[in-house]
XYZ file of C-alpha atoms in Angstrom:
296
model
C -9.575 63.879 -10.080
C -11.980 65.981 -12.124
C -15.599 65.197 -11.313
C -17.570 63.335 -13.937
C -20.449 65.696 -13.282
C -18.274 68.595 -14.403
C -16.657 66.808 -17.336
C -18.601 63.731 -18.465
C -16.022 62.984 -21.157
C -13.761 61.468 -18.497
C -16.174 58.505 -18.264
C -16.974 55.908 -20.924
C -19.680 56.910 -23.422
C -23.004 55.443 -22.379
C -25.621 54.782 -25.054
C -29.356 55.078 -24.485
C -29.869 51.364 -25.082
C -27.518 50.504 -22.241
C -29.563 52.587 -19.843
C -32.923 51.104 -20.847
C -32.338 47.559 -22.061
C -32.677 45.893 -18.638
C -36.357 46.929 -18.491
C -37.702 48.098 -21.867
C -41.006 49.449 -20.509
C -39.638 51.428 -17.559
C -36.805 53.926 -17.491
C -35.209 52.817 -14.250
C -33.004 55.880 -13.592
C -35.989 58.159 -14.357
C -38.336 56.730 -11.760
C -35.545 56.119 -9.301
C -34.553 59.772 -9.482
C -38.159 60.884 -9.014
C -38.750 58.709 -5.940
C -35.323 59.381 -4.471
C -35.980 63.125 -4.466
C -39.344 62.609 -2.788
C -37.682 60.556 -0.087
C -34.889 63.092 0.453
C -37.432 65.894 0.821
C -39.607 64.035 3.354
C -40.021 65.203 6.953
C -39.008 61.815 8.371
C -35.764 61.817 6.385
C -34.979 65.297 7.640
C -36.016 64.973 11.304
C -34.944 61.397 11.998
C -36.426 58.354 13.747
C -37.004 59.911 17.159
C -35.844 58.588 20.499
C -36.733 56.157 23.267
C -37.206 57.323 26.831
C -37.224 55.222 29.983
C -37.141 55.992 33.702
C -34.870 54.564 36.388
C -32.471 52.477 34.316
C -30.004 52.829 31.469
C -30.695 49.419 29.937
C -34.074 48.197 28.743
C -35.353 44.888 30.086
C -38.629 43.046 30.651
C -39.694 45.411 33.468
C -38.864 48.629 31.654
C -41.553 50.950 30.313
C -39.893 52.753 27.387
C -41.802 55.309 25.367
C -41.169 56.444 21.798
C -41.102 60.155 20.891
C -40.697 61.540 17.367
C -40.664 64.969 15.820
C -42.660 63.687 12.869
C -46.341 62.762 12.878
C -47.840 59.382 12.092
C -48.957 60.711 8.708
C -45.413 61.877 7.920
C -44.025 58.466 8.836
C -46.566 56.759 6.601
C -45.727 59.097 3.744
C -42.031 58.290 4.085
C -42.655 54.527 4.265
C -44.745 54.694 1.074
C -41.837 56.259 -0.785
C -39.181 54.138 0.909
C -41.060 50.990 -0.083
C -40.694 51.837 -3.805
C -36.913 52.033 -3.425
C -36.666 49.009 -1.147
C -38.998 46.274 -2.448
C -37.389 43.741 -4.786
C -40.379 43.605 -7.138
C -40.432 47.366 -7.751
C -39.170 48.097 -11.303
C -36.929 51.028 -10.282
C -35.783 50.164 -6.796
C -32.443 51.157 -5.315
C -30.522 48.000 -6.196
C -31.841 47.928 -9.772
C -30.793 51.549 -10.214
C -27.288 50.744 -8.895
C -27.065 47.809 -11.313
C -27.892 50.077 -14.264
C -25.372 52.654 -13.113
C -22.611 50.089 -12.520
C -23.052 48.540 -15.973
C -23.194 51.962 -17.607
C -20.063 53.262 -15.855
C -17.910 50.202 -16.361
C -14.622 50.538 -14.531
C -15.117 54.201 -13.677
C -14.322 55.006 -9.985
C -17.892 56.130 -9.399
C -19.129 52.787 -10.696
C -16.837 50.873 -8.362
C -17.864 53.061 -5.399
C -21.591 52.573 -6.032
C -20.953 48.824 -6.410
C -19.343 48.844 -2.974
C -22.264 50.759 -1.454
C -24.756 48.324 -2.989
C -22.811 45.332 -1.658
C -22.711 46.827 1.834
C -26.436 47.556 1.637
C -27.166 43.931 0.773
C -24.947 42.808 3.619
C -26.735 45.044 6.101
C -30.137 43.717 5.076
C -28.942 40.142 5.564
C -27.531 40.830 9.033
C -29.177 41.831 12.305
C -30.124 45.490 12.856
C -27.797 47.777 14.795
C -28.515 47.195 18.470
C -28.069 50.310 20.680
C -26.173 50.158 23.986
C -29.370 50.118 26.041
C -30.154 46.624 24.684
C -28.014 43.656 25.629
C -25.760 42.323 22.823
C -27.434 39.519 20.916
C -30.936 40.680 21.847
C -32.054 40.793 18.215
C -31.387 37.669 16.152
C -33.772 38.593 13.307
C -32.325 40.167 10.178
C -32.706 43.786 9.161
C -34.756 42.674 6.160
C -37.100 40.681 8.401
C -37.592 43.733 10.606
C -38.471 45.959 7.671
C -40.691 43.356 6.030
C -42.777 42.575 9.102
C -43.654 46.249 9.496
C -44.392 46.733 5.806
C -46.569 43.622 5.716
C -48.437 44.182 8.981
C -48.542 47.940 9.618
C -48.171 49.877 6.373
C -48.362 48.373 2.878
C -50.514 45.264 3.483
C -52.976 43.617 5.840
C -51.092 40.901 7.731
C -51.550 37.203 7.024
C -50.875 34.529 9.649
C -47.235 34.134 8.603
C -46.391 37.841 8.876
C -48.283 38.232 12.131
C -46.317 35.335 13.603
C -43.032 36.887 12.415
C -43.991 40.212 13.971
C -44.740 38.500 17.287
C -41.369 36.689 17.154
C -39.511 39.965 16.644
C -41.502 41.590 19.417
C -40.628 38.784 21.824
C -36.917 39.417 21.316
C -37.271 42.999 22.604
C -39.182 41.882 25.723
C -42.562 42.660 24.209
C -41.918 46.409 24.010
C -43.615 47.677 20.840
C -42.030 51.065 21.366
C -38.547 49.478 21.136
C -39.393 47.411 18.050
C -40.978 50.425 16.346
C -37.976 52.570 17.158
C -35.667 49.898 15.710
C -37.771 49.878 12.540
C -37.772 53.674 12.285
C -34.018 53.777 12.843
C -33.376 51.021 10.345
C -35.323 52.580 7.471
C -33.848 56.003 8.249
C -30.324 54.564 8.106
C -31.178 52.743 4.881
C -32.387 56.033 3.402
C -28.993 57.590 4.200
C -27.288 54.829 2.187
C -29.793 55.214 -0.650
C -29.298 58.976 -0.583
C -25.512 58.872 -0.694
C -25.336 56.548 -3.705
C -28.593 57.807 -5.190
C -27.347 61.394 -5.510
C -24.429 60.127 -7.593
C -26.757 58.072 -9.785
C -29.341 60.813 -10.284
C -26.651 63.423 -10.829
C -25.009 61.314 -13.513
C -28.359 60.553 -15.185
C -29.380 64.207 -15.206
C -26.053 65.157 -16.743
C -26.343 62.340 -19.258
C -29.822 63.481 -20.335
C -28.606 67.051 -20.642
C -25.595 66.109 -22.792
C -27.659 63.905 -25.114
C -30.818 66.012 -25.274
C -33.008 63.346 -23.624
C -36.245 64.316 -21.884
C -37.162 61.735 -19.213
C -40.541 60.151 -19.989
C -42.037 59.471 -16.551
C -45.195 60.274 -14.662
C -44.411 63.142 -12.343
C -45.300 62.942 -8.685
C -48.549 64.595 -7.656
C -46.736 67.303 -5.705
C -44.882 68.255 -8.904
C -48.060 68.569 -10.988
C -50.292 70.139 -8.331
C -48.693 73.023 -6.473
C -51.942 73.642 -4.593
C -51.716 70.460 -2.529
C -51.785 71.515 1.107
C -52.393 75.163 0.258
C -55.965 75.256 1.578
C -56.485 76.025 5.242
C -57.526 73.075 7.420
C -60.775 73.412 9.359
C -59.032 73.205 12.748
C -56.458 75.797 11.706
C -59.197 78.107 10.466
C -61.107 77.802 13.731
C -57.975 78.521 15.754
C -57.159 81.554 13.593
C -60.665 82.959 13.866
C -60.626 82.482 17.627
C -57.285 84.331 17.903
C -58.683 87.170 15.822
C -61.706 87.396 18.115
C -59.490 87.421 21.184
C -57.280 90.171 19.728
C -60.336 92.272 18.811
C -61.848 91.871 22.262
C -58.521 92.710 23.921
C -58.416 95.913 21.861
C -61.952 96.850 23.011
C -61.078 96.206 26.670
C -57.903 98.258 26.321
C -59.881 101.193 24.952
C -62.477 100.832 27.714
C -59.652 101.210 30.251
C -58.450 104.436 28.695
C -55.700 102.996 26.444
C -53.003 102.438 29.116
C -49.365 102.479 28.004
C -48.760 98.711 28.074
C -51.041 98.331 25.080
C -53.802 95.788 24.282
C -51.513 92.822 24.932
C -52.027 93.101 28.674
C -55.715 92.268 28.206
C -55.302 89.220 25.931
C -55.613 86.699 28.784
C -58.771 88.401 30.087
C -60.242 88.567 26.586
C -59.535 84.868 26.021
C -61.183 83.969 29.324
C -64.286 86.027 28.591
C -64.588 84.676 25.059
C -64.203 81.052 26.143
C -66.843 81.569 28.817
C -69.206 83.178 26.301
C -68.761 80.426 23.729
C -68.822 77.621 26.239
C -66.506 75.583 24.044
C -63.075 76.036 25.549
C -60.782 77.667 23.037
C -62.787 76.458 20.000
C -64.354 79.112 17.817
C -67.289 77.988 15.717
C -68.163 79.966 12.606
C -71.529 81.668 12.752
C -71.414 82.257 16.476
C -70.973 85.833 17.711
């Protein structure tokens, strides 16, 4: 079968009013495409939810002491959750399910439309069922739904300050994993990461079709770009800690060069005196490995 993205004439003609009529003030595919790309480019989406570690046993029980380790930082997780929330929350105007609805109506009986409809139905089913329980937890450990797990974290840890209801729900979920916050957090991370895979698979089809549609019909999407798109200098400035570390390394290298010359420039080069230079510089500064501007 020839891909619709290569030859859009194989699919039914889609008028602009069909794409926009479900929400006249917001172009759903536009904002969905913008937020989807931000999510796909995020560090959390790329590096995954991390892993749980425990000592002395394969399964996790009340007496276990599991720890959570991730490649991403807390700030990177929060950044991902902020974007994920836009595609997940029911009241967002261009969330994942609303974008699939637009696409399905626009495509009619096209195979891509039927496939995306199947993905959306499976996504709804996964939210309504319990989260995937790994082998190190006993079957039936988690009776709460995937949606409840996501919501309690969004409403207590990330998007909102918790009310009594959400705090109680969080405690109920925590009780089912023996009170291990590391386990519950890992389940949440894994769940939203898996959901992002589903969103990404169907979302690429939707955004690809919409981009091709706009190109064929000469439509320029009218949306507010993300800040990273409008401001290329975000993150370009050097952080204070990075600057201090760089200046300290430069001082160490310069001192190592001086010591090397004082010893008659032996064949191994200045590198053999780096450790000595670092030790002398730290002792002189009296601040460990921290270099403070303005000090000699």
